[in-house]
XYZ file of C-alpha atoms in Angstrom:
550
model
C 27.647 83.461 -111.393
C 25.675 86.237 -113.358
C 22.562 85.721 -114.166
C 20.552 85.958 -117.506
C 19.190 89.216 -116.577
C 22.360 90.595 -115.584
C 22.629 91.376 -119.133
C 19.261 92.042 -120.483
C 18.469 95.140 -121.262
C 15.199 96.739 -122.551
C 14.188 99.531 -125.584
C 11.180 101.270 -126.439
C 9.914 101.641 -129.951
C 6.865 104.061 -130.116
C 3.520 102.839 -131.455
C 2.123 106.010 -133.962
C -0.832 107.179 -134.253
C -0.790 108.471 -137.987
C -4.131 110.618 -137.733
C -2.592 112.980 -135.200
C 1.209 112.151 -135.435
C 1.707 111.600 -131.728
C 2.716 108.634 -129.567
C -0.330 105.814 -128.799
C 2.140 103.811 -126.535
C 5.136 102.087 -126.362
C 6.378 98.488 -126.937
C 9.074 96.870 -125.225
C 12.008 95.409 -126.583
C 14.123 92.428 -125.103
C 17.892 93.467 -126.355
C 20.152 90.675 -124.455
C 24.134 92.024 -124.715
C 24.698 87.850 -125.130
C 23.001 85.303 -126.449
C 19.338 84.455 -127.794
C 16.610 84.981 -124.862
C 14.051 85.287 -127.254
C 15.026 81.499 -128.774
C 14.867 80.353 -125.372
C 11.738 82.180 -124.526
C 10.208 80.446 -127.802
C 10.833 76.870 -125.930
C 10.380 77.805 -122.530
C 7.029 79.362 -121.476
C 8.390 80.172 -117.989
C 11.069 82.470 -119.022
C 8.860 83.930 -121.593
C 6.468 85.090 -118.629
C 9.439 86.289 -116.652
C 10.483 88.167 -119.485
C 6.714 90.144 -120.048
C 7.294 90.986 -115.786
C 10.748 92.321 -116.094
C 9.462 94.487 -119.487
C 6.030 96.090 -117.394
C 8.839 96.696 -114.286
C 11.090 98.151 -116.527
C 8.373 100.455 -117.932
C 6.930 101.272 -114.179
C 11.170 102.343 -113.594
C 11.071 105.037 -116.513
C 7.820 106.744 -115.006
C 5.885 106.483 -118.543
C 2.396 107.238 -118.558
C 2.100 105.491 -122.252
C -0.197 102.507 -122.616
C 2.646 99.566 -122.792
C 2.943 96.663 -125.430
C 4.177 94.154 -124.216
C 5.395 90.940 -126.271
C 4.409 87.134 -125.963
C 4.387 83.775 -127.636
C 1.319 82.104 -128.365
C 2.584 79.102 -127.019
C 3.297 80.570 -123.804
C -0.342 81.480 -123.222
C -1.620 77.967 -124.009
C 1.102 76.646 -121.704
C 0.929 78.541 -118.966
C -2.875 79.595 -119.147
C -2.213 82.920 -118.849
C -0.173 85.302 -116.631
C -1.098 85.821 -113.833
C 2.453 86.915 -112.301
C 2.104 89.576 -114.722
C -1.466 90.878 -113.164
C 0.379 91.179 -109.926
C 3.176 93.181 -111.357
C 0.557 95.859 -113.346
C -0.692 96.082 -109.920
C 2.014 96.619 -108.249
C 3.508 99.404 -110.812
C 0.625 101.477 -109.941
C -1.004 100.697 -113.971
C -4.709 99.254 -114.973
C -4.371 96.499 -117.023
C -6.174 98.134 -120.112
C -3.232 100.266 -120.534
C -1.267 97.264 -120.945
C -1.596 95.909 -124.529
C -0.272 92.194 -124.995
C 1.506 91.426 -128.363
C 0.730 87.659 -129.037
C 3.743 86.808 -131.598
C 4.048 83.373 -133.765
C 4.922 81.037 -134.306
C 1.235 79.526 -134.077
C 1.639 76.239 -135.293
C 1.400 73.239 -132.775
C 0.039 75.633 -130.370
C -3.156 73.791 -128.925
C -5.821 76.392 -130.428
C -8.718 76.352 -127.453
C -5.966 76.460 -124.748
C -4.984 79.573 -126.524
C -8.486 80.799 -126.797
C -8.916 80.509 -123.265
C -6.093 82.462 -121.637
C -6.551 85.275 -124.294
C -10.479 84.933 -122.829
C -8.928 85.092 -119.248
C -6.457 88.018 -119.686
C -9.268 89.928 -121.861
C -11.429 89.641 -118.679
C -9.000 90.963 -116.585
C -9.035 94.234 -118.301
C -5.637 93.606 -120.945
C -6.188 94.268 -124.562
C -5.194 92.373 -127.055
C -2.881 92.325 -130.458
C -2.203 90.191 -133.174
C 1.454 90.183 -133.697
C 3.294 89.704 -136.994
C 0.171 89.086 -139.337
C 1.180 88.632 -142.784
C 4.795 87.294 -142.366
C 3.381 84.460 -139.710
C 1.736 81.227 -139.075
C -1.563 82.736 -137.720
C -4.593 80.920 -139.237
C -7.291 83.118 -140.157
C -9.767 81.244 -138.358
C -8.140 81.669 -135.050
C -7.386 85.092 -135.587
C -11.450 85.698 -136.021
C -12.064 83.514 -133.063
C -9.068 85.436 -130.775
C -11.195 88.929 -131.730
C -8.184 91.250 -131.002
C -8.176 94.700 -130.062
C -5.163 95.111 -132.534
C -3.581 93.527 -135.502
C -0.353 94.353 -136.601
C 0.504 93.524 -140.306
C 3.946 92.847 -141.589
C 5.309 96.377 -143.309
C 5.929 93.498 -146.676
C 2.892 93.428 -147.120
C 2.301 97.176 -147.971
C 3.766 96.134 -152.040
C -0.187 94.463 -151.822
C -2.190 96.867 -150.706
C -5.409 95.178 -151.919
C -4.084 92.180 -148.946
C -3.983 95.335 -146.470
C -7.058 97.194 -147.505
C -9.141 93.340 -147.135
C -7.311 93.207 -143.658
C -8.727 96.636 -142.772
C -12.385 95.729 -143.417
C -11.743 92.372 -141.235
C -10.612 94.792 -138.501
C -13.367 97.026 -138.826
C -15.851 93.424 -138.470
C -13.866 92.792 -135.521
C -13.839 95.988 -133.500
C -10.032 96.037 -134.044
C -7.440 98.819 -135.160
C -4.821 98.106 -137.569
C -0.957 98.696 -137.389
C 1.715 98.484 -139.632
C 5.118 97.228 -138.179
C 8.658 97.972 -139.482
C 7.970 101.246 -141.576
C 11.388 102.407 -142.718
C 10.518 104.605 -145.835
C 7.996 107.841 -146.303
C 6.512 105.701 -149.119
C 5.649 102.862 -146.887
C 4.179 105.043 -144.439
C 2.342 106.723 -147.283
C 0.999 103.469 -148.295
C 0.216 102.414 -144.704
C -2.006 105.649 -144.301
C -3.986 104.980 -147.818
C -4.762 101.467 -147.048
C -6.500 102.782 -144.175
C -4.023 101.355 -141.048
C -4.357 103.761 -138.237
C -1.036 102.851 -136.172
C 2.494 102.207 -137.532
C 5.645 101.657 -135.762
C 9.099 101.965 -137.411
C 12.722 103.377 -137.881
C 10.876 106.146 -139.751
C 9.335 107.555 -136.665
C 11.630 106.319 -133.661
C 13.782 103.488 -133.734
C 13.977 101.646 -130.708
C 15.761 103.204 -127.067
C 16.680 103.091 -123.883
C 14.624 106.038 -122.952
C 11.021 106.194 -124.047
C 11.100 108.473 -126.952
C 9.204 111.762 -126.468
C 8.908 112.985 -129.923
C 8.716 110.986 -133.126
C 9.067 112.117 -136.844
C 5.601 111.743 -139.096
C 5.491 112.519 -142.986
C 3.092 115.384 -144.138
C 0.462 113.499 -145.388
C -0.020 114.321 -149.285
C -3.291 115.636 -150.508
C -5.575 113.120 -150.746
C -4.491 110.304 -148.390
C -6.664 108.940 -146.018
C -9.413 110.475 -147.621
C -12.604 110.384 -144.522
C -15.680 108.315 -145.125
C -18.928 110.754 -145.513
C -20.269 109.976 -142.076
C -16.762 111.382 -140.066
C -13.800 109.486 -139.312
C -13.880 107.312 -136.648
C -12.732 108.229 -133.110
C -10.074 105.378 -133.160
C -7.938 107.067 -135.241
C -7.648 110.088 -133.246
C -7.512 107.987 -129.654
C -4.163 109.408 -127.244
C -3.590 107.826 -124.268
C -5.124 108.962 -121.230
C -3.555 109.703 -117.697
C -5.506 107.526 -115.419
C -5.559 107.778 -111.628
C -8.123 106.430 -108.992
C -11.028 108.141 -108.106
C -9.733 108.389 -104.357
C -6.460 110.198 -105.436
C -5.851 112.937 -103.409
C -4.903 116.753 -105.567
C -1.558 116.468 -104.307
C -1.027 113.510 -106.293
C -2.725 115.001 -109.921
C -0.154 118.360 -109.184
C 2.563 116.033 -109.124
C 1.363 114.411 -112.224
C 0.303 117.303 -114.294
C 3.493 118.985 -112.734
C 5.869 116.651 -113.881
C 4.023 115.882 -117.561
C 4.000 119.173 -119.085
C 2.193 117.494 -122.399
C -0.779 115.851 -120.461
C -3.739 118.273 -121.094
C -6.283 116.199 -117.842
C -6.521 113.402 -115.949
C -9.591 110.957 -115.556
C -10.083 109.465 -111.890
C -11.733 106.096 -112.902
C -12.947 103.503 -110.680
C -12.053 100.448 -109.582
C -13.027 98.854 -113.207
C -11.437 101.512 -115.308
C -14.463 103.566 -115.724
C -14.088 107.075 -115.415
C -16.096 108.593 -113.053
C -14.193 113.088 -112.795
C -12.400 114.662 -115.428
C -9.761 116.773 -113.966
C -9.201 119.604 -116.759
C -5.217 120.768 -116.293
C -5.759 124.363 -116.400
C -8.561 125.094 -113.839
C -6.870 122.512 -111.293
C -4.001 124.443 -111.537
C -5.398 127.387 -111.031
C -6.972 126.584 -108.232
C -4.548 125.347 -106.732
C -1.874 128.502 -107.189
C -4.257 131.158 -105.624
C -3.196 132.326 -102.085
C -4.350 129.729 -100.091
C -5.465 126.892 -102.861
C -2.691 124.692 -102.081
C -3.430 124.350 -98.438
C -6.977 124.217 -99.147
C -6.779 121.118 -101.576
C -3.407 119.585 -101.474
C -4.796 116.269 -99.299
C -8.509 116.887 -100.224
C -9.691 114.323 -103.004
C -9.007 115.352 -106.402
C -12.976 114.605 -107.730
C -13.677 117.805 -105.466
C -12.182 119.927 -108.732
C -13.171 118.321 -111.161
C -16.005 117.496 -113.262
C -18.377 114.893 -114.618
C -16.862 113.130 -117.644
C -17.589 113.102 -121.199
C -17.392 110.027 -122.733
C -18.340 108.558 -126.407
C -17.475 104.694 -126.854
C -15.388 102.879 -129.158
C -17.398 102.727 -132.532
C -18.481 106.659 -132.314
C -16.965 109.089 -135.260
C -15.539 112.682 -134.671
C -19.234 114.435 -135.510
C -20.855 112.429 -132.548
C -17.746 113.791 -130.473
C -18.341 117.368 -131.682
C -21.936 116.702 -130.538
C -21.025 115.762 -126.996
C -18.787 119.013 -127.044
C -21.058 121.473 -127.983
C -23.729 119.959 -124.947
C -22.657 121.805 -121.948
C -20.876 125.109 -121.109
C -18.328 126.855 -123.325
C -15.717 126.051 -120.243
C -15.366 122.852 -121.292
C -14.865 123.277 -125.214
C -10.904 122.370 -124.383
C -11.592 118.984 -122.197
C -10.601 115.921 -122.894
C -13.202 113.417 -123.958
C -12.993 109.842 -122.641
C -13.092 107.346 -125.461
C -14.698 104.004 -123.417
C -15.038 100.083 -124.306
C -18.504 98.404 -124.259
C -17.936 97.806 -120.329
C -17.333 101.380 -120.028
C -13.869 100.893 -118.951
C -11.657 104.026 -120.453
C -9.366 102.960 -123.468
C -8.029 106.741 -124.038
C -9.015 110.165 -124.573
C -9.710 112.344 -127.852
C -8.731 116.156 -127.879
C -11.016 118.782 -129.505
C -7.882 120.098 -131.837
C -7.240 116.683 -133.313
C -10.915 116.523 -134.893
C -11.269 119.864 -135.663
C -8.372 119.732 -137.988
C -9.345 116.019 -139.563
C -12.490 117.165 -140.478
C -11.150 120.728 -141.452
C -8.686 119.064 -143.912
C -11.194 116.502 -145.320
C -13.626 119.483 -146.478
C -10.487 120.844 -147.847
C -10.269 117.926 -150.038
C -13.394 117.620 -150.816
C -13.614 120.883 -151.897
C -10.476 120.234 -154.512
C -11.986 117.494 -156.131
C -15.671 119.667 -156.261
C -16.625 120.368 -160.175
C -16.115 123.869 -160.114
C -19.857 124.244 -162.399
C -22.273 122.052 -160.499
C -19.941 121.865 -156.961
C -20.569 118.145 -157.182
C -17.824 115.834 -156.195
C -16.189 114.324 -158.960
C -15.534 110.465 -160.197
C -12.893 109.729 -157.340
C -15.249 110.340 -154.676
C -17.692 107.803 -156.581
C -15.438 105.221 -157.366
C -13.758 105.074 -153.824
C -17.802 104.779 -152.202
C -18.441 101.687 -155.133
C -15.464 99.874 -153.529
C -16.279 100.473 -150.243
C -20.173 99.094 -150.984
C -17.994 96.145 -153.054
C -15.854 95.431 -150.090
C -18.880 95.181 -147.703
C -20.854 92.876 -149.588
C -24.134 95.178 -150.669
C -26.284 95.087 -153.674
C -25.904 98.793 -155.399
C -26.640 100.487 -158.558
C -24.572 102.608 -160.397
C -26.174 105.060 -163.045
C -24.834 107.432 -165.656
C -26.531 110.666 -166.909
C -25.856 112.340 -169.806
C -27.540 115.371 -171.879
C -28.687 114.067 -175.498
C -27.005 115.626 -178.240
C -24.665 118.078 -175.504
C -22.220 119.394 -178.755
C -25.708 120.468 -180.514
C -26.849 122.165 -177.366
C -23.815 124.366 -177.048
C -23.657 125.088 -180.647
C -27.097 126.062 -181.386
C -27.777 127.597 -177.859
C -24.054 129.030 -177.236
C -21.910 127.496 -174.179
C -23.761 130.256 -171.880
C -26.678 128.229 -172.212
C -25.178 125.110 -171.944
C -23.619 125.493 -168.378
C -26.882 127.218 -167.353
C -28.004 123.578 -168.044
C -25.679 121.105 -166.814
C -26.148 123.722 -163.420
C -29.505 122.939 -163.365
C -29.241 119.373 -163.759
C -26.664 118.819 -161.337
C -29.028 120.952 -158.466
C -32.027 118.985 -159.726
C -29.772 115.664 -159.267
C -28.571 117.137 -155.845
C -32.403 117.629 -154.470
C -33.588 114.264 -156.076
C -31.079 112.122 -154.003
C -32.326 110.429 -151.259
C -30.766 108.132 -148.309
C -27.296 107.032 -148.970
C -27.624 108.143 -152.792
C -24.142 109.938 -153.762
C -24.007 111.996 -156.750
C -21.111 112.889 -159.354
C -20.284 115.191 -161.749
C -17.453 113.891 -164.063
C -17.264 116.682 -166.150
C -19.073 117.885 -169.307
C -22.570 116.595 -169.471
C -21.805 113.060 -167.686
C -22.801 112.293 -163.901
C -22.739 109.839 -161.644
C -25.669 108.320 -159.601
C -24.576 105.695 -156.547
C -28.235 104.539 -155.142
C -29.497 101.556 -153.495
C -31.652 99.580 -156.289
C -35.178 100.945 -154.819
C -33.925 104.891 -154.472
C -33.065 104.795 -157.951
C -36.983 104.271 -159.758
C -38.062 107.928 -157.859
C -34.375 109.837 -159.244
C -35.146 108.422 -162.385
C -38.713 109.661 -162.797
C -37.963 112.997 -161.265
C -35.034 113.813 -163.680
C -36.220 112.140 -166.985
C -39.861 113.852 -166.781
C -38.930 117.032 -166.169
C -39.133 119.158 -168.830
C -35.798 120.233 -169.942
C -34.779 123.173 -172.301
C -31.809 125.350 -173.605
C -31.740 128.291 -174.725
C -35.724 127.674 -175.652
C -34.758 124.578 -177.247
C -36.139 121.042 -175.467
C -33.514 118.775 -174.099
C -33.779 114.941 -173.389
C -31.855 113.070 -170.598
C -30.193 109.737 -171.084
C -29.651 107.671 -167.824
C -27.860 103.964 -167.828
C -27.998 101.570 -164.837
C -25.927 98.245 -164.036
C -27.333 96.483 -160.859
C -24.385 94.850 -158.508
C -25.170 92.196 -156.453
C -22.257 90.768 -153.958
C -20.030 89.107 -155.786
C -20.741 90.474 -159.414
C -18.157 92.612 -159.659
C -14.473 93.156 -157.832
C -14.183 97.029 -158.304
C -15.328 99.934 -159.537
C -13.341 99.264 -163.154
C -15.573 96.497 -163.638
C -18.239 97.446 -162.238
C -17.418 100.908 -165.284
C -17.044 98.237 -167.655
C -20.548 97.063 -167.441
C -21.821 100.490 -167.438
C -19.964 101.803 -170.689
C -22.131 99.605 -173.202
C -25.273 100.252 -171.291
C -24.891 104.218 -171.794
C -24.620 103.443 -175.439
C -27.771 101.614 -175.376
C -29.064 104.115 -173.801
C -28.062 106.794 -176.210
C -29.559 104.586 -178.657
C -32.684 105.570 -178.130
C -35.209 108.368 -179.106
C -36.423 110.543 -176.134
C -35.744 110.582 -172.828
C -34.174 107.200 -171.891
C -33.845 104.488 -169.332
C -31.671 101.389 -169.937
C -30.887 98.703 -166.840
C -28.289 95.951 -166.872
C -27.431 93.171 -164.446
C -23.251 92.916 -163.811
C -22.270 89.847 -165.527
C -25.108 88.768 -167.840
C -25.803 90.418 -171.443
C -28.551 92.407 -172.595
C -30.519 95.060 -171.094
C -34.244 96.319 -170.303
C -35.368 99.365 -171.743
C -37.485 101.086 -168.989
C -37.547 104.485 -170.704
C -37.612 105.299 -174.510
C -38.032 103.632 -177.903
C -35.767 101.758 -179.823
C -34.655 103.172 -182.883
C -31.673 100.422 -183.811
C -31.194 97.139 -181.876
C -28.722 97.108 -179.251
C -27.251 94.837 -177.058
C -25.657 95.776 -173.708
C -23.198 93.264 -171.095
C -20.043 93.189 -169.346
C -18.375 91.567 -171.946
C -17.908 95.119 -173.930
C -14.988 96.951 -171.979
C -15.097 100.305 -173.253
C -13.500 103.266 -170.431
C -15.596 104.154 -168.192
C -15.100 104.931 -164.217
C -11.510 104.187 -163.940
């Protein structure tokens, strides 16, 4: 009689990195010729762990060095307490369990919650990592999706038509130490949207559908100008994070050869300890080249690998490409090309980040910047402000947002000719530039109007620095007009409100004779003049939406 696995057969689907376009790892696929093993998996926890054995042995078969993903129910977990039949198997495969990646699927519901808890606990100290599977189109509380503290969550590809639901799910990952991934992209739109709401993996018929063989290339959309746009401080190194060839610290040279032999896209391999942590980096071109001179193969072939190769360079989990750049430039030019070892907080090695990948991120984000640079003052323009406001919105902190204006700008450039009056706006926008302090941004959104982004105590010095200085055209004196709204958490949802507050306090603020200084609080009406007289009364709140940022 044939059994159930006579016919079950496995696929591998590629998991994306969309930063750099390559292959992070590979999930496996139950695909049964008859029946429903995955129905029967649901309601039996038993054959569910078979199946996660047969998937790593079928992996270990194909010779992948990929991290794996490898699927289970939640209910299995809380059944069986975890798995440990699948330990032995990563063991005996020759893999460390951090390159093995469980996907915990739904359905949640009835699943005791601490027995759950527990084996995730369990199989997280054993070295695996952890996902949360089908977020978005499942039954996974959010509660117990905080308390689980994955090293992954997958989101539904539906829920990419509400990107403000993916973007929120982002800044939970980033609270949680997790990376986000986007399943079932089928369209260059979707995967569009999956890169602006800030997902760093994606899996999908757009890349790779799912095979027999593990796929070795995979198809990734130019990104349009503009996506993905990189935070000020660098990109983090998760997004740029490729999976690292591992072996142990005893292996012998013979047996790196035959890996970097047979894996023509595998640039070094780390010889890590027992626990994961890497302890040589074996760089593939000066192995190999020590190994092909007359007598380098007889010299080495059974010596231990660590013999050629080097002390590590490592930067953890939460570091961003400059901090990598910095450990690159510390040593000896040799080196520039090496692999650096991306660790967790045990030290354990969770991939490795190549030189090439950052350069270019970081090349193409100044490009950006540069586009969206006001070609008069070279200050960044409203979308760079806007996009910051949200961020500070999204992370809960109290900010103020300013705008600065020249009085009476048309009589400026009529009197004093347009000459004159880009002379001036220059040398407001440098004065603006060198008054900043700490995390203050600064905007130019054309004509005389900028932007000031400043924590509420950074914003008193600005102001006195640019409103008494003593301002001129052309020989003629020039005031300075400058409008605050204050944000506490919770005032406003983005930066159109937060705009929409603003626009009645600039008129106030033009309202008055002199140099000026109106602040408002988001949400409440009227206004305290800090700077200049009143000439007409004036009244200032949210509830006046005139345009503004948006």
């Amino acid at each position: 009689m044939r059994s159930w696995t006579d016919t079950l057969r496995f696929a591998f689907q590629p998991v994306v990195n969309l930063a750099t376009g390559t292959v992070a790892g590979l999930e496996i696929l139950a695909r049964p010729e008859t029946g429903d093993v995955l129905a029967e998996a649901r309601r039996d926890p038993e054959l569910d762990g078979r199946l996660a054995v047969l998937a790593l042995r079928t992996a270990a078969h194909r010779e992948t060095l990929l991290p794996l993903h490898i699927n289970v129910f939640a209910g299995t977990l809380a059944d069986l307490g975890g798995l440990t039949a699948l330990h032995g198997a990563v063991r005996e495969a020759g893999r460390l369990p951090w390159e093995v990646t469980l996907d915990i699927a739904p359905p949640y519901t009835h699943v005791p919650q601490q027995a759950l808890l527990e084996a995730v606990g369990g199989l997280r100290a054993q070295g695996f990592r952890i996902s949360a599977d089908g977020v978005g189109d499942g039954d996974l509380p959010l509660r117990l999706l905080i308390d689980m503290g994955p090293d992954l969550v997958k989101l539904d590809a539906s829920l990419l038509s509400r990107p403000a639901a993916v973007k929120a799910m982002r800044t939970l990952c980033e609270e949680l130490g997790a990376l986000l991934s986007v399943e079932g992209v089928e369209t260059e739109s979707q995967c569009a949207a999956a890169i602006s709401a800030g997902a760093q993996l994606a899996q999908g018929e757009l890349f790779a559908p799912p095979s027999r063989l593990p796929a070795a290339d995979v198809y990734v959309p130019p990104r349009s100008p503009g996506v993905m746009a990189l935070p000020r401080s660098g990109p983090s190194v998760r997004e740029f994070v490729r999976p690292a060839a591992l072996l142990p610290a005893t292996a012998s040279a013979g047996q790196v050869r035959a890996l970097l032999t047979g894996s023509p896209d595998v640039s070094g391999v780390l010889l890590v300890d027992q626990h994961g942590r890497p302890v040589r980096s074996v760089h593939r071109s000066r192995f190999l080249l020590s190994l092909s001179g007359r007598y380098g193969h007889a010299l080495y072939a059974d010596r231990p690998a660590a013999k050629l190769g080097d002390p590590p360079r490592t930067v953890g989990v939460d570091a961003t490409a400059w901090e990598v750049l910095d450990v690159v430039a510390v040593g000896g030019r040799s080196r520039t090309s090496d692999d650096v070892a991306v660790v967790d907080p045990h030290g354990r090695c969770v991939g490795v980040v190549r030189l090439a990948d950052l350069v270019r991120a970081l090349a193409e984000s100044r490009v950006e910047e540069a586009a969206g640079l006001n070609p008069l003052t070279r200050l960044p323009g409203s979308d760079a402000i806007t996009g910051e406001v949200d961020r500070r919105i999204a992370d809960g902190r109290t900010f103020a947002l300013s705008w600065l204006d020249v009085d009476h700008f048309k009589q400026v450039n009529d009197g004093a000719g347009f000459a004159a009056g880009d002379e001036l706006i220059r040398s407001v926008g440098l004065a603006l530039q060198h008054a900043a302090s700490g995390s203050t941004r600064v905007g130019h959104i054309g004509g005389d109007d900028f932007l000031v982004l400043a924590e509420p105590e950074r914003l008193g010095p600005l102001a006195d620095s640019m409103l008494d200085a003593p301002w001129s055209a052309g020989g003629r004196p020039v005031t300075l007009s400058l409008a605050t709204v204050l944000c506490p958490p919770g005032s406003v949802t983005d930066h159109r409100q937060a705009a929409a507050c603003l626009a009645p306090l600039k008129k106030a603020a033009k309202s008055l004779a002199g140099a000026s200084w109106v602040v408002g609080l988001a949400g409440l009406p009227g206004h305290e003049v800090r700077r200049g007289s009143r000439s007409t009364p004036a009244q200032a709140g949210c509830a006046v939406a005139e345009p503004g940022l948006g």
